[in-house]
Coordinates of C-alpha atoms and ligand atoms in Angstrom, one line a residue:
M1 CA 5.5 7.8 19.1
N2 CA 5.9 10.1 16.4
Q3 CA 5.4 8.3 13.6
T4 CA 1.5 6.8 11.5
S5 CA 1.3 3.4 11.9
L6 CA 3.3 1.0 14.4
R7 CA 5.1 -1.8 12.0
I8 CA 3.6 -5.4 14.0
G9 CA 5.5 -8.6 13.7
L10 CA 2.9 -11.7 15.0
A11 CA 3.9 -14.9 16.1
G12 CA 1.7 -18.1 16.4
L13 CA -0.3 -18.5 13.6
G14 CA -3.0 -21.2 14.4
R15 CA -6.7 -21.1 16.2
L16 CA -6.4 -17.8 17.1
G17 CA -3.6 -15.9 15.1
R18 CA -4.4 -16.2 12.6
R19 CA -7.7 -14.4 13.4
Y20 CA -5.2 -11.6 15.2
A21 CA -3.2 -11.7 11.3
E22 CA -6.6 -10.6 9.5
Y23 CA -7.8 -7.1 11.8
L24 CA -4.2 -6.3 12.1
A25 CA -3.1 -6.3 8.3
R26 CA -6.8 -5.3 7.5
A27 CA -9.3 -4.2 9.7
V28 CA -6.6 -1.7 12.8
P29 CA -6.0 1.2 10.5
R30 CA -3.0 2.8 12.2
A31 CA -0.7 -1.2 12.3
R32 CA 1.1 -3.0 9.4
L33 CA 1.6 -6.3 10.1
D34 CA 5.2 -6.9 7.5
A35 CA 6.0 -10.3 9.6
V36 CA 5.1 -12.9 10.6
C37 CA 6.7 -16.2 13.1
S38 CA 5.7 -19.7 12.7
P39 CA 7.7 -22.6 12.4
V40 CA 4.8 -23.9 10.5
A41 CA 5.6 -24.0 7.1
D42 CA 1.6 -24.1 5.8
E43 CA 1.2 -21.6 9.0
I44 CA 3.6 -18.9 7.1
D45 CA 1.8 -20.4 3.7
W46 CA -1.2 -18.8 4.3
A47 CA 0.1 -15.8 5.8
R48 CA 1.6 -15.3 1.9
E49 CA -1.0 -16.2 0.0
T50 CA -3.7 -15.2 2.0
L51 CA -2.9 -11.7 3.6
G52 CA 0.7 -10.9 1.4
T53 CA 3.2 -10.6 4.1
P54 CA 5.9 -9.2 3.3
R55 CA 8.7 -10.7 5.4
L56 CA 8.5 -13.9 6.9
Y57 CA 10.6 -16.2 9.3
A58 CA 10.4 -19.8 11.7
D59 CA 12.0 -18.3 13.7
Y60 CA 11.6 -15.5 16.7
A61 CA 14.8 -14.7 17.5
A62 CA 15.2 -14.2 13.2
M63 CA 12.0 -12.0 13.3
L64 CA 13.1 -9.6 16.7
A65 CA 16.3 -8.9 14.6
D66 CA 14.3 -7.2 12.5
T67 CA 15.0 -3.5 12.7
E68 CA 11.8 -2.5 10.8
L69 CA 9.5 -3.7 13.6
D70 CA 8.0 -1.4 16.7
A71 CA 6.0 -4.1 18.4
V72 CA 4.9 -8.0 18.6
F73 CA 1.7 -9.1 18.9
L74 CA 2.2 -13.2 21.0
I75 CA -0.4 -15.0 20.0
T76 CA 1.9 -18.3 20.5
P77 CA 1.0 -21.2 23.7
T78 CA 1.6 -20.0 27.4
S79 CA 4.3 -22.1 27.7
L80 CA 6.3 -19.7 25.3
H81 CA 4.3 -16.6 26.4
A82 CA 6.8 -14.7 29.5
E83 CA 10.5 -16.1 27.7
Q84 CA 9.1 -14.0 24.7
I85 CA 7.8 -10.8 25.7
E86 CA 11.6 -10.7 27.7
Q87 CA 12.7 -11.3 24.8
A88 CA 11.1 -8.7 22.6
L89 CA 12.2 -6.4 24.8
D90 CA 15.3 -6.9 25.6
A91 CA 15.1 -6.4 21.1
G92 CA 13.7 -3.3 22.3
K93 CA 10.1 -4.0 20.2
H94 CA 6.9 -3.1 22.6
V95 CA 4.8 -6.7 22.6
F96 CA 0.9 -6.9 23.1
C97 CA 0.2 -10.8 24.7
E98 CA -2.2 -13.1 24.9
K99 CA -3.4 -14.0 27.8
P100 CA -2.3 -15.6 30.6
L101 CA 0.9 -14.5 31.1
S102 CA 2.6 -17.4 32.1
L103 CA 1.2 -20.8 34.0
D104 CA 3.3 -19.9 37.6
V105 CA 3.5 -17.2 39.4
P106 CA 7.8 -17.2 40.6
T107 CA 7.4 -16.8 36.6
C108 CA 4.9 -13.8 36.7
L109 CA 6.9 -11.9 39.2
R110 CA 10.2 -12.3 36.4
T111 CA 8.4 -10.7 33.2
V112 CA 7.0 -8.0 35.3
E113 CA 11.3 -6.8 36.9
H114 CA 12.1 -7.5 34.1
A115 CA 9.7 -5.1 31.5
K116 CA 10.0 -2.7 34.5
R117 CA 14.3 -2.3 33.2
Y118 CA 12.5 -0.8 29.5
P119 CA 9.7 2.4 31.1
H120 CA 10.0 3.2 27.2
L121 CA 8.7 0.8 26.2
R122 CA 5.2 -0.6 26.6
A123 CA 3.5 -4.3 27.3
M124 CA -0.3 -5.6 27.5
V125 CA -1.2 -8.8 29.1
G126 CA -4.9 -9.0 26.7
F127 CA -7.7 -10.0 28.4
V128 CA -10.4 -9.6 25.4
R129 CA -13.2 -9.0 28.1
H130 CA -12.8 -5.8 28.3
F131 CA -12.8 -4.3 25.3
D132 CA -15.9 -6.0 24.9
A133 CA -18.9 -3.6 24.4
S134 CA -21.4 -4.4 27.0
Y135 CA -18.5 -5.3 30.0
R136 CA -17.4 -2.1 29.0
A137 CA -20.8 0.0 29.6
A138 CA -21.4 -2.5 32.7
K139 CA -17.7 -1.0 33.7
S140 CA -18.9 2.7 33.2
R141 CA -22.4 2.8 34.7
I142 CA -20.4 1.2 38.2
E143 CA -18.4 4.3 38.0
E144 CA -20.6 6.1 37.9
G145 CA -22.6 4.6 41.1
G146 CA -25.4 3.2 38.6
I147 CA -25.5 -0.5 40.9
G148 CA -24.0 1.8 44.3
R149 CA -21.2 -0.1 45.8
P150 CA -21.0 -3.1 43.7
F151 CA -19.9 -5.9 46.2
M152 CA -20.0 -9.4 44.4
V153 CA -19.4 -10.7 41.2
Y154 CA -20.3 -13.4 39.6
S155 CA -19.0 -14.7 36.3
Q156 CA -18.7 -18.0 34.6
T157 CA -16.9 -19.5 31.5
A158 CA -18.6 -22.3 30.3
D159 CA -17.4 -24.0 26.5
K160 CA -19.6 -26.1 24.1
L161 CA -18.6 -29.7 24.7
D162 CA -16.5 -30.3 21.8
P163 CA -17.2 -34.5 21.4
S164 CA -14.0 -35.1 19.3
G165 CA -12.2 -34.5 23.7
A166 CA -9.6 -32.0 21.5
F167 CA -8.9 -29.8 24.5
V168 CA -8.0 -32.4 27.0
K169 CA -4.6 -33.1 24.7
F170 CA -4.3 -29.9 25.5
A171 CA -4.9 -30.4 29.2
P172 CA -1.4 -30.6 29.7
T173 CA 0.0 -28.0 29.0
S174 CA -2.8 -24.9 29.3
G175 CA -2.2 -25.3 33.1
G176 CA -6.1 -26.5 33.9
L177 CA -9.6 -25.5 33.7
F178 CA -9.1 -22.3 36.4
L179 CA -5.8 -21.5 34.4
D180 CA -7.5 -21.5 30.8
C181 CA -11.2 -20.9 31.6
S182 CA -10.9 -18.7 35.1
V183 CA -8.9 -16.4 35.1
H184 CA -10.7 -14.5 32.3
D185 CA -13.2 -14.8 35.0
I186 CA -10.9 -13.8 38.0
D187 CA -9.8 -10.6 36.3
L188 CA -12.8 -9.2 35.1
A189 CA -13.9 -9.5 38.7
R190 CA -11.0 -7.7 40.1
W191 CA -11.6 -4.3 37.4
L192 CA -15.4 -4.5 38.0
L193 CA -14.5 -4.6 41.8
G194 CA -12.1 -1.7 41.9
R195 CA -9.3 -3.5 41.9
P196 CA -9.0 -5.9 45.4
A197 CA -6.6 -7.9 47.3
A198 CA -7.6 -11.4 47.5
R199 CA -7.3 -12.9 50.9
R200 CA -8.6 -16.3 49.8
V201 CA -9.9 -18.8 47.7
Y202 CA -11.9 -21.9 47.6
A203 CA -12.9 -24.2 44.6
I204 CA -14.0 -27.8 43.8
G205 CA -14.1 -29.6 40.8
T206 CA -16.0 -33.0 38.8
T207 CA -14.8 -35.3 35.1
A208 CA -18.2 -34.6 34.7
M209 CA -17.9 -36.1 31.6
Y210 CA -13.7 -36.7 30.7
P211 CA -12.8 -38.7 33.3
E212 CA -9.4 -38.7 31.4
L213 CA -8.3 -35.7 33.1
K214 CA -8.2 -37.0 36.3
P215 CA -4.9 -38.9 36.4
M216 CA -3.6 -34.7 35.5
G217 CA -5.4 -33.5 38.3
D218 CA -7.5 -31.3 35.6
V219 CA -11.3 -31.0 35.3
D220 CA -14.7 -30.2 33.3
N221 CA -16.3 -28.3 35.1
G222 CA -15.4 -26.7 38.3
V223 CA -17.2 -23.3 41.0
A224 CA -14.7 -21.5 43.2
V225 CA -15.2 -18.7 45.2
C226 CA -12.5 -16.4 45.8
E227 CA -13.0 -13.4 49.4
F228 CA -10.7 -9.6 48.5
S229 CA -9.4 -8.1 51.9
D230 CA -11.6 -5.6 51.0
G231 CA -15.2 -7.6 51.8
S232 CA -16.2 -8.2 48.5
M233 CA -16.4 -11.7 47.1
A234 CA -16.5 -13.9 43.3
M235 CA -17.9 -16.8 42.1
F236 CA -16.7 -18.6 39.2
H237 CA -18.4 -21.9 37.2
A238 CA -15.8 -22.9 34.7
S239 CA -17.3 -25.8 32.5
R240 CA -16.0 -27.9 28.8
T241 CA -19.0 -29.2 28.9
Q242 CA -21.5 -27.2 28.0
A243 CA -25.1 -29.1 25.8
H244 CA -26.1 -25.6 24.2
G245 CA -23.1 -23.2 23.0
H246 CA -20.9 -21.0 24.4
D247 CA -21.8 -19.2 27.4
T248 CA -20.5 -16.4 29.1
H249 CA -21.9 -14.2 31.4
T250 CA -21.6 -12.0 34.5
D251 CA -23.2 -10.5 37.2
I252 CA -22.3 -7.7 39.4
V253 CA -23.9 -6.8 42.3
G254 CA -24.1 -3.6 44.1
T255 CA -26.0 -1.9 46.8
A256 CA -28.6 -0.4 44.8
G257 CA -28.9 -2.5 42.1
K258 CA -27.0 -5.7 39.5
L259 CA -26.0 -5.6 36.1
S260 CA -25.9 -9.3 34.2
V261 CA -23.6 -9.6 30.9
G262 CA -24.3 -11.9 28.5
R263 CA -26.7 -13.7 30.6
N264 CA -28.8 -15.4 27.1
P265 CA -25.8 -17.1 24.8
R266 CA -27.9 -16.7 21.7
L267 CA -25.8 -16.7 18.5
D268 CA -28.2 -13.4 16.7
R269 CA -31.6 -11.8 17.4
V270 CA -33.2 -14.1 14.8
E271 CA -35.5 -16.1 17.1
I272 CA -37.5 -19.7 15.9
A273 CA -40.4 -20.4 16.0
D274 CA -41.5 -24.0 15.0
A275 CA -42.7 -27.1 15.4
H276 CA -40.0 -27.1 18.8
G277 CA -41.3 -24.4 19.9
V278 CA -40.1 -21.0 20.2
R279 CA -35.6 -20.7 20.8
S280 CA -32.6 -19.0 19.5
L281 CA -29.4 -20.3 18.8
S282 CA -26.3 -20.8 20.9
L283 CA -22.6 -18.8 20.1
P284 CA -20.8 -22.3 19.0
S285 CA -17.3 -20.5 21.0
F286 CA -16.1 -17.6 22.4
F287 CA -14.8 -16.2 19.0
E288 CA -17.9 -15.4 17.8
R289 CA -19.3 -14.4 20.9
F290 CA -16.5 -11.4 21.4
E291 CA -14.9 -11.2 17.7
D292 CA -15.5 -7.2 17.9
A293 CA -13.3 -7.0 21.3
F294 CA -10.7 -8.8 19.6
L295 CA -10.3 -6.2 17.1
A296 CA -10.8 -3.7 19.4
Q297 CA -8.6 -4.7 21.6
C298 CA -5.8 -4.5 19.1
R299 CA -7.2 -1.1 18.3
H300 CA -6.6 0.0 21.6
F301 CA -3.0 -1.4 21.9
V302 CA -1.8 0.6 18.2
D303 CA -3.5 3.4 19.4
A304 CA -2.0 3.1 23.1
V305 CA 1.4 2.9 21.9
L306 CA 1.0 5.1 18.8
D307 CA -0.4 8.2 20.8
G308 CA 1.6 7.2 24.4
Q309 CA -1.9 6.3 26.1
P310 CA -2.2 3.9 29.3
F311 CA -2.9 0.5 29.0
D312 CA -6.4 -0.7 30.1
L313 CA -4.2 -3.2 31.9
T314 CA -1.3 -3.7 33.8
L315 CA 1.7 -6.4 33.4
D316 CA 0.6 -6.8 37.5
D317 CA -2.7 -7.4 36.6
A318 CA -1.9 -10.4 34.3
A319 CA 0.3 -11.7 37.1
E320 CA -2.8 -11.7 39.8
A321 CA -4.9 -13.8 37.8
T322 CA -2.8 -16.1 37.0
R323 CA -1.6 -16.3 41.3
I324 CA -5.5 -17.1 41.6
A325 CA -5.5 -18.9 38.9
T326 CA -3.1 -21.4 40.7
A327 CA -4.9 -20.9 43.7
L328 CA -8.1 -22.2 42.7
R329 CA -6.3 -25.3 41.1
Q330 CA -4.4 -26.5 43.9
S331 CA -7.8 -25.3 46.3
Q332 CA -9.5 -27.8 43.7
Q333 CA -6.2 -31.1 43.8
T334 CA -5.6 -30.8 47.9
G335 CA -9.6 -29.7 48.9
Q336 CA -8.2 -26.8 51.5
P337 CA -8.9 -23.5 51.3
V338 CA -6.1 -21.4 49.9
D339 CA -4.2 -17.9 51.8
L340 CA -3.8 -15.2 49.7
G341 CA -2.4 -13.2 52.0
Ligands
LIG1 N1 -8.5 -14.3 24.8 C1 -8.8 -16.1 24.7 O1 -10.4 -15.9 24.8 C2 -8.3 -17.1 24.7 C3 -8.7 -18.0 23.2 C4 -8.2 -19.4 22.7 C5 -6.6 -18.7 23.0 N2 -6.0 -18.0 23.6 C6 -4.7 -17.3 24.5 O2 -3.7 -17.5 23.2 C7 -2.7 -18.4 22.2 C8 -2.7 -19.7 20.8 O3 -3.7 -20.6 21.6 P1 -4.3 -21.2 20.0 O4 -6.0 -21.9 20.2 O5 -4.1 -20.1 19.3 O6 -3.1 -21.8 19.7 P2 -2.4 -22.7 19.1 O7 -1.9 -23.7 19.6 O8 -3.6 -23.3 18.1 O9 -1.6 -21.9 17.4 C9 -0.4 -21.5 18.6 C10 0.4 -20.9 17.3 O10 1.7 -20.7 17.8 C11 3.0 -21.1 16.5 N3 4.2 -21.5 17.4 C12 4.5 -22.9 18.8 N4 5.2 -22.4 19.0 C13 6.4 -21.2 18.4 C14 7.8 -19.8 18.3 N5 8.3 -21.1 19.3 N6 7.0 -19.2 18.0 C15 6.4 -18.6 17.2 N7 5.5 -19.2 17.4 C16 5.1 -20.6 17.4 C17 2.4 -22.5 16.4 O11 2.9 -22.9 15.4 C18 1.1 -22.5 16.6 O12 0.7 -21.2 15.2 C19 -2.7 -19.1 24.0 O13 -1.8 -18.4 24.7 C20 -4.3 -19.2 24.8 O14 -4.5 -19.4 26.0 C21 -6.9 -17.9 24.4

């Protein structure tokens, strides 16, 4: 694009949306946060008072009609993503959307097809771990042949136990544990293994602490295996109940070595020695772990759109992550392996 900055409207100012809004307003050099949109008046007030965002919309369609915007960021509930991406493209905007693209495969495929109508517009679904410095270093080392041929990934997303059980409220709309959490690990495994096609999955789960998830068919801890058609494999663990903190980590095993990312989920480099022994504090949530990566992801999107460079992730990758994650949920609910062709 022949302009120095990208004029952005952001929809969704919840838990994560506010962080994005702060980044786009203050920390992404070539971005201008010119508008925000939320149906919640308090959230709009926050943007006006905290960020001084000039144009404020209660209605998404009204923001899309703003001809002074080049792109939209969607940090809205997952159930809205696919339709809002399509509407943004119809309105002539580039679009960044938080993961996952959708909770069902036909909708993902519909959005992928929709985007093809607009080859001059750019659309990306964010999988933040691609922009984490340690995962990027691991990917580079693999590409340089540092571990030979990678053939196995173990990856887990494990959240700290929230005794309030607040996540249970979102369970009916989040798609369940595998779609909400393992979708990150699925996307990582495909990326680190060179994007092989999935052949078959098997998953099991348990309600270790939240039996109220059972009637919804959901679990608070799950384990899965995935076979890929080139013979490579992945194992996933997802949890809502870790006592110590947020514990996301990944191992990549190759014919000449192994890489591990994030194995020790320590908060910082401080080691505490006292009457209880020697220890570190743990990361409280995904945000502290991936704060820098969220910012890097915003910069990647803005720079790629302005400079006409490719994104690190495609909509097809996002659709494939949902396809595999929904198969994991099906397997966990039926007790049977699921063939993915
Ligand atoms: N990458 C990650 O690690 C990660 C972590 C957390 C959440 N997420 C994703 O981010 C998204 C948002 O999650 P959250 O935790 O911030 O949710 P949230 O419920 O806290 O926030 C959702 C926001 O969307 C707004 N909203 C609702 N309907 C809207 C509409 N029609 N138009 C505009 N805004 C609307 C709400 O007012 C709210 O501000 C989800 O899709 C989730 O999967 C990703």
